[in-house]
Amino acid sequence: MEYTPISSVWEITMACNMRCGHCGSECSVKQPDELTPEEALKLCDNLAELGLKLITLSGGEPFTRPDWHKIAKRLTEHDIITNIISNGWFIDDNIINMASAAGIGTIAISLDGNKEIHDSIRKEGSFNRVMNALEIMKKRGFTSSIVTTIMKHNLPLLPEIKEILINKGVSQWQLQIGTPMGNLKKNSHNVITPDQMEEIIDFAYEVMQEKTIRIALADDIGYYTKKITAIAGSIYGEGTVWQGCGAGKSVIGILHNGEITGCTSLRDRNFIEGSIRETPLKELWTRPGAFAWNRELSIEKLTGFCKKCRYAEKCLGGCTSHKRFTGNTLTENNYCAYKSSIEKLIPKINNIKDIKTLMARAEKSISLNLNEVAEICLLKALEISPSDVNILNMLGYVYFQFKDYKRCMETNKKALKISHNNPYSLKGLGLALAKLGKTKEGVETLKKSIEFAEKDFMDPYHDLAVTLCEAGDLNQALEILEKGRSISKSFEKQSQAIYEDLIKQKQNN
């Protein structure tokens, strides 16, 4: 299979004894179309056949479903690591006995504040029940984990929650952001703002350094700052970074009635792939066009900052559900720490009035692959000197790195109106045209760039050869490359690898 589901979240029931203010599923009572015990066990077998490695049973409140332990046992019998996330209300020695017998590895409990705040969000007496559950698990040596959903009114309580968890011997703590869906959509004023993400990240980083409790950030908090990378590395291994939303790629979401989605947070009809009651699970996962909203998402479809971000190809805008419910889009994410870090530079750069300083900073940013910063510098420089071809040429390069070939084309055309035969502008325009599917026009423009280039500017030879090669014209590509190599000894050395590759391709053809 092209895509293999590694992990899953399965809402085994919509029944819940609480009515939490931030519940995304708006859980209440058992639904009449909930999977039967027989259907649930068959689904366990089907998940194993797909190669699933890890699953979290959720709800609703999973412990309200009488056969939860049978579902868990069937999964663990297939060597699927099985965890449960609970509100903690029902956890007692009997539940722990059943969980142990079923082979459950971890029970994660939701805790969203101190007694006053937690009970106000969930249910009176809930905090004490959580504390009791943690005591039981600690006594029994059962792995406990806490999940905290962060909103404006409990964000200041994170240090207090930390002390509670340390005292209770909790081994791992996950922080996630309350998403404006379900019940929280009705109270969206309590959803944190993008700039408050930094406060969460700073707190998590401090806790990581203390080594008092293992702390993890959920997929909706990200993505590529040094602190986030360090936090992820402390949990998953050094160098671990966000690899993009796995929904429908490596993650499968299962709703209470057997409907399949990429993520249980994406439950409206646009994201439902079908039901296991009507179509076999494997067919739902593998059929052409399945989960297209994520599997077919590409950098070309991204918008705003996400489109030009240095991590765009890998990240693709981050967590799908958070994009969907905070911005009503799948192509851009405003809740991104890296974006915030770049945008903080804008006022500082706008205060620079000297062209040389702006250009020097742009060049340094490009050398560090910080093209987002280079763009800010160059746009400010253009405000000061709108007819400077060097600025336009560099900006065209930045847009090409963003894979924004249309803006690259427009910027180089603007430069050519000022300097008609500028070889660098012609090169940039030719490359952009080729990438936009206008290969013939692009090739002719690159040839024109060679015509007006000085002997020490050999880039057009390389770029034309590559463009011709991509178009399938190996003979002409070799001819151009050999011409350039005959002119410049340094280019001969620089182009040796591509030259040998072209020779090999021609021989194989």
Coordinates of C-alpha atoms in Angstrom, one line a residue:
M1 CA 0.0 0.0 0.0
E2 CA 1.1 3.5 -0.7
Y3 CA -0.2 4.6 2.7
T4 CA -0.2 2.5 5.8
P5 CA -2.2 3.5 8.9
I6 CA 0.2 3.5 11.8
S7 CA -2.0 5.0 14.5
S8 CA -5.7 5.6 15.1
V9 CA -8.2 7.3 17.4
W10 CA -11.4 5.4 17.7
E11 CA -14.4 7.0 19.4
I12 CA -16.0 3.8 20.6
T13 CA -19.0 5.6 22.0
M14 CA -20.6 9.0 22.1
A15 CA -22.0 8.4 25.6
C16 CA -20.6 10.6 28.3
N17 CA -21.4 11.4 31.9
M18 CA -20.1 15.0 31.4
R19 CA -21.0 17.9 29.2
C20 CA -17.6 19.6 28.8
G21 CA -17.5 23.2 27.7
H22 CA -14.8 22.4 25.1
C23 CA -16.0 19.0 23.8
G24 CA -15.4 18.9 20.1
S25 CA -17.8 16.0 19.6
E26 CA -20.6 17.4 21.7
C27 CA -20.9 14.0 23.4
S28 CA -24.0 13.2 25.5
V29 CA -25.8 9.9 25.2
K30 CA -25.2 6.6 23.4
Q31 CA -26.2 6.9 19.8
P32 CA -28.6 4.3 18.3
D33 CA -26.2 3.6 15.4
E34 CA -23.2 2.8 17.6
L35 CA -21.2 -0.2 16.4
T36 CA -22.5 -3.5 18.0
P37 CA -20.0 -5.6 20.0
E38 CA -19.7 -8.0 17.0
E39 CA -19.0 -5.2 14.6
A40 CA -16.5 -3.6 16.9
L41 CA -14.5 -6.9 17.3
K42 CA -14.5 -7.4 13.5
L43 CA -13.2 -3.9 13.0
C44 CA -10.3 -4.7 15.4
D45 CA -9.4 -7.6 13.1
N46 CA -9.6 -5.4 10.1
L47 CA -7.3 -2.8 11.6
A48 CA -4.8 -5.5 12.3
E49 CA -4.9 -6.6 8.7
L50 CA -4.2 -3.0 7.6
G51 CA -1.0 -3.1 9.8
L52 CA -2.1 -0.7 12.5
K53 CA 0.5 -0.3 15.3
L54 CA -1.1 2.0 17.8
I55 CA -4.6 3.0 18.8
T56 CA -6.3 5.3 21.3
L57 CA -9.8 4.4 22.4
S58 CA -11.8 7.6 23.2
G59 CA -15.3 8.8 23.3
G60 CA -17.5 10.2 24.7
E61 CA -16.3 8.5 27.8
P62 CA -15.0 5.1 26.7
F63 CA -15.6 3.5 30.1
T64 CA -19.4 4.0 29.7
R65 CA -19.3 1.3 26.9
P66 CA -19.8 -2.1 28.6
D67 CA -17.5 -4.0 26.2
W68 CA -14.6 -1.5 26.1
H69 CA -12.3 -4.1 27.7
K70 CA -13.2 -6.7 25.1
I71 CA -12.4 -4.3 22.3
A72 CA -9.1 -3.4 23.9
K73 CA -8.2 -7.1 24.5
R74 CA -8.9 -8.0 20.8
L75 CA -6.7 -5.1 19.7
T76 CA -3.8 -6.1 22.0
E77 CA -4.1 -9.7 20.9
H78 CA -3.2 -8.4 17.5
D79 CA -0.1 -6.7 19.0
I80 CA -1.7 -3.2 18.5
I81 CA -0.6 -1.0 21.3
T82 CA -3.8 0.2 22.9
N83 CA -4.3 3.2 25.1
I84 CA -7.4 4.9 26.5
I85 CA -8.2 8.6 27.1
S86 CA -10.8 9.1 29.8
N87 CA -12.3 11.9 32.0
G88 CA -11.3 9.8 35.0
W89 CA -14.6 9.7 36.7
F90 CA -15.1 5.9 36.6
I91 CA -11.5 4.8 37.3
D92 CA -11.2 2.5 40.3
D93 CA -9.4 -0.7 41.1
N94 CA -11.8 -2.7 39.1
I95 CA -11.3 -0.6 36.0
I96 CA -7.5 -0.9 36.4
N97 CA -7.8 -4.7 36.8
M98 CA -9.8 -4.9 33.6
A99 CA -7.4 -2.6 31.8
S100 CA -4.4 -4.6 32.9
A101 CA -6.1 -7.9 31.8
A102 CA -6.9 -6.3 28.4
G103 CA -3.2 -5.4 27.9
I104 CA -3.8 -1.6 27.9
G105 CA -0.5 0.3 28.1
T106 CA -1.6 3.8 29.3
I107 CA -4.7 5.5 30.5
A108 CA -4.6 9.2 29.7
I109 CA -6.9 11.4 31.8
S110 CA -8.1 14.9 31.0
L111 CA -7.2 17.6 33.5
D112 CA -7.8 21.2 32.6
G113 CA -7.1 23.2 35.7
N114 CA -7.2 23.4 39.4
K115 CA -10.3 22.2 41.2
E116 CA -12.4 25.3 40.6
I117 CA -11.6 25.6 36.9
H118 CA -11.6 21.9 36.0
D119 CA -15.0 21.3 37.6
S120 CA -16.4 24.4 36.0
I121 CA -15.4 23.1 32.6
R122 CA -16.4 19.5 33.1
K123 CA -18.5 18.6 36.2
E124 CA -18.6 19.2 39.9
G125 CA -16.5 16.6 41.7
S126 CA -14.6 15.8 38.5
F127 CA -11.2 17.1 39.8
N128 CA -11.4 15.0 42.9
R129 CA -12.2 11.9 40.8
V130 CA -9.2 12.6 38.7
M131 CA -7.0 12.9 41.7
N132 CA -8.3 9.6 43.1
A133 CA -7.7 7.9 39.7
L134 CA -4.1 9.1 39.7
E135 CA -3.6 7.8 43.2
I136 CA -5.0 4.4 42.3
M137 CA -2.8 4.2 39.2
K138 CA 0.3 5.3 41.1
K139 CA -0.4 2.7 43.8
R140 CA -0.9 0.0 41.2
G141 CA 2.1 1.0 39.1
F142 CA -0.1 1.7 36.1
T143 CA 1.2 4.2 33.6
S144 CA -0.7 7.4 33.8
S145 CA -0.7 10.4 31.4
I146 CA -2.5 13.7 31.5
V147 CA -4.0 15.7 28.6
T148 CA -4.7 19.4 29.2
T149 CA -6.8 21.3 26.7
I150 CA -5.6 25.0 26.9
M151 CA -8.0 27.9 26.6
K152 CA -7.7 31.5 27.7
H153 CA -9.0 31.0 31.2
N154 CA -6.8 28.0 32.1
L155 CA -3.6 29.1 30.3
P156 CA -2.3 30.9 33.5
L157 CA -2.8 27.8 35.5
L158 CA -0.2 25.6 33.7
P159 CA 2.4 26.0 36.5
E160 CA -0.2 25.1 39.1
I161 CA -1.3 22.0 37.1
K162 CA 2.4 21.0 36.7
E163 CA 2.9 20.9 40.5
I164 CA -0.3 18.8 41.0
L165 CA 0.9 16.3 38.4
I166 CA 4.4 16.0 39.8
N167 CA 3.0 15.3 43.3
K168 CA 0.7 12.6 41.8
G169 CA 3.6 10.8 40.0
V170 CA 2.3 11.4 36.5
S171 CA 4.8 10.3 33.9
Q172 CA 3.7 12.3 30.8
W173 CA 1.7 15.4 30.2
Q174 CA 0.4 16.5 26.8
L175 CA -0.7 20.1 26.1
Q176 CA -3.2 20.8 23.3
I177 CA -5.1 23.8 22.2
G178 CA -8.9 24.0 22.5
T179 CA -10.3 24.1 19.0
P180 CA -13.4 26.1 18.2
M181 CA -15.6 23.2 17.2
G182 CA -18.5 21.5 19.0
N183 CA -19.2 23.0 22.3
L184 CA -16.2 25.4 22.2
K185 CA -17.5 26.9 19.0
K186 CA -20.3 28.4 21.1
N187 CA -17.7 29.9 23.4
S188 CA -15.0 30.8 20.8
H189 CA -14.1 33.9 22.9
N190 CA -12.2 31.5 25.1
V191 CA -10.0 30.1 22.3
I192 CA -6.4 31.2 22.7
T193 CA -5.0 33.6 20.0
P194 CA -2.0 32.7 17.8
D195 CA 0.3 35.0 19.8
Q196 CA -0.5 33.1 23.0
M197 CA 1.1 30.0 21.5
E198 CA 4.6 31.3 22.5
E199 CA 3.5 31.3 26.2
I200 CA 2.6 27.6 25.9
I201 CA 5.9 26.8 24.1
D202 CA 8.0 28.7 26.6
F203 CA 6.3 27.0 29.5
A204 CA 6.8 23.5 27.9
Y205 CA 10.4 24.3 27.2
E206 CA 11.1 25.3 30.8
V207 CA 9.4 22.1 32.0
M208 CA 11.5 20.0 29.6
Q209 CA 14.7 21.6 31.0
E210 CA 13.6 20.9 34.6
K211 CA 13.1 17.2 33.8
T212 CA 10.4 17.0 36.4
I213 CA 7.8 15.5 34.0
R214 CA 7.9 14.5 30.4
I215 CA 6.0 17.1 28.4
A216 CA 4.7 16.8 24.9
L217 CA 3.0 19.3 22.6
A218 CA 0.1 18.1 20.4
D219 CA 0.0 18.4 16.7
D220 CA -1.9 21.7 16.9
I221 CA 1.0 23.5 18.6
G222 CA 4.0 24.0 16.2
Y223 CA 6.0 23.7 14.3
Y224 CA 9.7 24.4 13.6
T225 CA 11.2 26.7 16.2
K226 CA 14.2 25.6 18.2
K227 CA 12.2 25.2 21.4
I228 CA 9.6 23.0 19.7
T229 CA 12.2 20.8 18.1
A230 CA 13.9 20.4 21.4
I231 CA 10.6 19.5 23.1
A232 CA 9.8 16.9 20.4
G233 CA 13.3 15.5 20.6
S234 CA 13.0 15.0 24.4
I235 CA 10.0 12.7 23.8
Y236 CA 10.5 11.1 20.4
G237 CA 14.3 11.3 19.9
E238 CA 16.8 14.0 19.0
G239 CA 16.2 15.6 15.7
T240 CA 12.5 14.7 15.5
V241 CA 10.5 17.4 13.7
W242 CA 7.0 17.7 12.4
Q243 CA 6.4 15.7 9.2
G244 CA 3.0 17.1 8.3
C245 CA -0.5 16.1 9.1
G246 CA -0.8 12.3 9.1
A247 CA -4.6 12.3 8.8
G248 CA -5.5 9.8 6.0
K249 CA -1.8 9.1 5.4
S250 CA -0.6 7.4 8.5
V251 CA -3.5 8.1 10.8
I252 CA -7.1 6.8 10.6
G253 CA -10.0 8.2 12.6
I254 CA -13.0 5.9 13.5
L255 CA -16.3 7.3 14.6
H256 CA -18.8 5.6 16.9
N257 CA -20.9 4.3 14.0
G258 CA -18.0 2.9 12.0
E259 CA -17.6 5.9 9.7
I260 CA -14.0 6.4 8.6
T261 CA -12.2 9.7 8.5
G262 CA -8.6 10.8 8.6
C263 CA -9.0 12.4 12.1
T264 CA -11.9 12.2 14.5
S265 CA -11.8 16.0 14.7
L266 CA -12.8 16.1 11.1
R267 CA -16.3 14.6 11.3
D268 CA -18.4 16.6 8.9
R269 CA -19.5 14.9 5.7
N270 CA -16.8 16.4 3.5
F271 CA -14.2 14.4 5.4
I272 CA -16.0 11.1 5.9
E273 CA -14.7 8.4 3.5
G274 CA -17.5 6.0 4.1
S275 CA -18.8 3.4 6.6
I276 CA -17.4 0.0 7.3
R277 CA -21.0 -1.2 7.3
E278 CA -21.2 -0.5 3.6
T279 CA -17.6 -0.8 2.4
P280 CA -14.7 -3.0 3.7
L281 CA -12.2 -1.0 5.7
K282 CA -9.3 -1.8 3.4
E283 CA -11.2 -0.6 0.4
L284 CA -12.0 2.7 2.2
W285 CA -8.3 3.2 3.0
T286 CA -6.8 2.1 -0.4
R287 CA -9.3 3.1 -3.1
P288 CA -8.2 5.8 -5.5
G289 CA -9.1 9.3 -4.4
A290 CA -9.4 8.4 -0.7
F291 CA -8.5 11.1 1.7
A292 CA -7.8 13.4 -1.2
W293 CA -8.1 16.5 0.9
N294 CA -4.8 15.6 2.6
R295 CA -3.1 13.0 0.3
E296 CA -3.4 15.4 -2.7
L297 CA -2.5 18.6 -0.8
S298 CA 0.6 20.1 -2.2
I299 CA 2.8 23.2 -1.8
E300 CA 1.2 24.7 -5.0
K301 CA -2.2 24.7 -3.2
L302 CA -1.0 26.5 -0.1
T303 CA -1.7 30.1 0.5
G304 CA -0.4 33.0 2.6
F305 CA 2.7 32.5 4.7
C306 CA 2.4 28.7 4.5
K307 CA 3.1 28.8 0.7
K308 CA 6.4 30.5 1.1
C309 CA 7.6 29.0 4.3
R310 CA 10.9 27.1 4.1
Y311 CA 9.2 24.1 5.6
A312 CA 6.1 24.2 3.3
E313 CA 6.8 21.0 1.4
K314 CA 7.1 19.0 4.6
C315 CA 4.6 20.7 6.8
L316 CA 1.8 21.6 4.3
G317 CA 0.3 24.0 6.7
G318 CA 0.3 21.8 9.9
C319 CA -2.7 20.3 11.7
T320 CA -5.7 19.9 9.4
S321 CA -8.4 20.2 12.0
H322 CA -6.9 23.3 13.5
K323 CA -6.6 24.9 10.1
R324 CA -10.2 23.9 9.4
F325 CA -11.7 25.3 12.5
T326 CA -9.6 28.4 13.2
G327 CA -9.4 29.7 9.6
N328 CA -12.0 27.7 7.6
T329 CA -9.2 26.6 5.2
L330 CA -6.9 23.7 4.6
T331 CA -4.2 25.8 2.9
E332 CA -3.0 28.1 5.6
N333 CA -2.4 28.0 9.3
N334 CA -2.2 31.1 11.5
Y335 CA -1.4 29.1 14.6
C336 CA 2.3 28.5 13.7
A337 CA 5.1 29.5 16.0
Y338 CA 7.6 29.7 13.1
K339 CA 5.3 32.1 11.3
S340 CA 5.0 34.2 14.4
S341 CA 8.8 34.3 14.9
I342 CA 9.3 35.6 11.3
E343 CA 6.5 38.2 11.6
K344 CA 8.0 39.6 14.7
L345 CA 10.9 40.8 12.5
I346 CA 8.7 42.9 10.2
P347 CA 8.6 46.1 12.4
K348 CA 12.4 45.9 13.0
I349 CA 13.0 45.6 9.2
N350 CA 10.6 48.3 8.4
N351 CA 12.6 50.7 10.6
I352 CA 15.7 50.1 8.4
K353 CA 16.0 52.9 5.8
D354 CA 19.4 52.1 4.2
I355 CA 19.3 50.1 1.0
K356 CA 22.8 48.5 1.6
T357 CA 21.7 47.3 5.0
L358 CA 18.5 45.8 3.7
M359 CA 20.3 44.1 0.8
A360 CA 23.0 42.7 3.0
R361 CA 20.4 41.3 5.4
A362 CA 18.5 39.8 2.5
E363 CA 21.6 38.2 1.1
K364 CA 22.5 36.7 4.5
S365 CA 18.9 35.5 4.9
I366 CA 19.1 33.7 1.6
S367 CA 22.4 32.1 2.5
L368 CA 20.7 30.8 5.6
N369 CA 17.6 29.6 3.7
L370 CA 15.5 32.2 5.5
N371 CA 13.8 33.3 2.3
E372 CA 10.8 34.5 4.2
V373 CA 13.0 37.1 5.9
A374 CA 14.7 38.0 2.7
E375 CA 11.4 38.8 1.1
I376 CA 10.5 41.2 3.9
C377 CA 13.9 43.0 3.4
L378 CA 13.6 43.2 -0.3
L379 CA 10.0 44.5 -0.3
K380 CA 11.1 47.2 2.1
A381 CA 14.1 48.0 -0.2
L382 CA 11.7 48.3 -3.2
E383 CA 9.6 50.8 -1.3
I384 CA 12.8 53.0 -1.1
S385 CA 14.1 52.2 -4.6
P386 CA 11.3 50.7 -6.8
S387 CA 13.4 50.7 -10.0
D388 CA 16.4 48.9 -8.6
V389 CA 16.9 45.9 -10.9
N390 CA 19.2 44.1 -8.4
I391 CA 16.5 44.2 -5.8
L392 CA 14.0 42.8 -8.3
N393 CA 16.4 40.1 -9.4
M394 CA 16.9 38.9 -5.9
L395 CA 13.2 39.1 -5.1
G396 CA 12.5 37.0 -8.3
Y397 CA 15.0 34.4 -6.9
V398 CA 13.2 34.3 -3.6
Y399 CA 9.8 33.8 -5.3
F400 CA 11.3 30.9 -7.3
Q401 CA 12.5 29.4 -4.0
F402 CA 9.0 29.7 -2.7
K403 CA 7.8 27.9 -5.8
D404 CA 5.6 30.9 -6.5
Y405 CA 6.5 30.8 -10.2
K406 CA 3.8 33.3 -11.2
R407 CA 5.2 36.0 -8.9
C408 CA 8.7 35.1 -10.0
M409 CA 7.7 35.6 -13.6
E410 CA 6.0 38.9 -12.9
T411 CA 9.0 40.2 -10.9
N412 CA 11.5 39.3 -13.6
K413 CA 9.3 40.9 -16.3
K414 CA 9.2 44.1 -14.2
A415 CA 13.0 44.0 -14.0
L416 CA 13.3 43.5 -17.8
K417 CA 11.2 46.6 -18.4
I418 CA 13.9 48.6 -16.7
S419 CA 16.9 46.6 -18.0
H420 CA 15.8 45.0 -21.2
N421 CA 18.5 42.4 -21.7
N422 CA 19.5 41.8 -18.2
P423 CA 20.8 38.2 -18.3
Y424 CA 19.9 37.4 -14.6
S425 CA 16.3 38.6 -15.2
L426 CA 16.1 36.7 -18.4
K427 CA 17.3 33.6 -16.6
G428 CA 14.8 34.0 -13.8
L429 CA 11.9 34.6 -16.3
G430 CA 12.9 31.6 -18.4
L431 CA 12.9 29.3 -15.4
A432 CA 9.6 30.6 -14.2
L433 CA 8.0 30.2 -17.6
A434 CA 9.2 26.6 -17.9
K435 CA 7.8 25.8 -14.4
L436 CA 4.5 27.3 -15.4
G437 CA 4.3 24.9 -18.3
K438 CA 5.5 27.3 -21.0
T439 CA 8.5 25.2 -21.8
K440 CA 9.2 26.4 -25.3
E441 CA 9.0 30.1 -24.3
G442 CA 11.1 29.4 -21.2
V443 CA 13.8 27.7 -23.3
E444 CA 14.0 30.6 -25.7
T445 CA 14.2 33.1 -22.8
L446 CA 17.1 31.1 -21.3
K447 CA 18.9 31.0 -24.6
K448 CA 18.5 34.8 -24.7
S449 CA 20.0 35.0 -21.2
I450 CA 23.1 33.1 -22.5
E451 CA 23.3 35.5 -25.4
F452 CA 23.6 38.5 -23.1
A453 CA 25.5 36.9 -20.2
E454 CA 29.1 37.8 -19.4
K455 CA 31.7 34.9 -19.5
D456 CA 31.8 34.7 -15.7
F457 CA 28.0 34.2 -15.5
M458 CA 27.5 30.6 -16.4
D459 CA 24.2 29.9 -14.5
P460 CA 22.0 30.1 -17.7
Y461 CA 23.9 27.2 -19.2
H462 CA 23.2 25.0 -16.3
D463 CA 19.6 26.1 -15.9
L464 CA 18.9 25.7 -19.7
A465 CA 20.4 22.2 -19.7
V466 CA 18.3 21.2 -16.7
T467 CA 15.2 22.6 -18.3
L468 CA 15.8 20.8 -21.6
C469 CA 16.5 17.6 -19.7
E470 CA 13.2 17.9 -17.8
A471 CA 11.5 18.4 -21.2
G472 CA 13.1 15.2 -22.5
D473 CA 15.5 16.8 -24.9
L474 CA 18.7 15.1 -23.7
N475 CA 20.7 15.9 -26.9
Q476 CA 20.2 19.6 -26.8
A477 CA 20.8 19.6 -23.0
L478 CA 24.2 18.0 -23.5
E479 CA 25.0 20.4 -26.4
I480 CA 24.3 23.4 -24.1
L481 CA 26.2 21.9 -21.3
E482 CA 29.2 21.1 -23.4
K483 CA 29.2 24.6 -24.9
G484 CA 29.3 26.1 -21.4
R485 CA 32.1 23.7 -20.3
S486 CA 34.2 24.7 -23.2
I487 CA 34.0 28.4 -22.2
S488 CA 34.7 28.1 -18.5
K489 CA 37.0 25.7 -16.6
S490 CA 35.3 26.4 -13.3
F491 CA 32.0 25.7 -14.9
E492 CA 33.4 22.4 -16.2
K493 CA 34.2 21.3 -12.7
Q494 CA 30.9 22.6 -11.3
S495 CA 28.8 20.8 -13.9
Q496 CA 30.7 17.5 -13.8
A497 CA 28.0 15.7 -11.9
I498 CA 25.1 16.7 -14.0
Y499 CA 27.2 16.2 -17.2
E500 CA 27.9 12.6 -16.2
D501 CA 24.3 12.0 -15.3
L502 CA 23.1 13.3 -18.7
I503 CA 25.7 11.0 -20.5
K504 CA 24.3 8.0 -18.5
Q505 CA 20.7 8.9 -19.3
K506 CA 21.5 9.2 -23.0
Q507 CA 23.2 5.8 -23.0
N508 CA 20.3 4.2 -21.2
N509 CA 17.9 5.6 -23.7

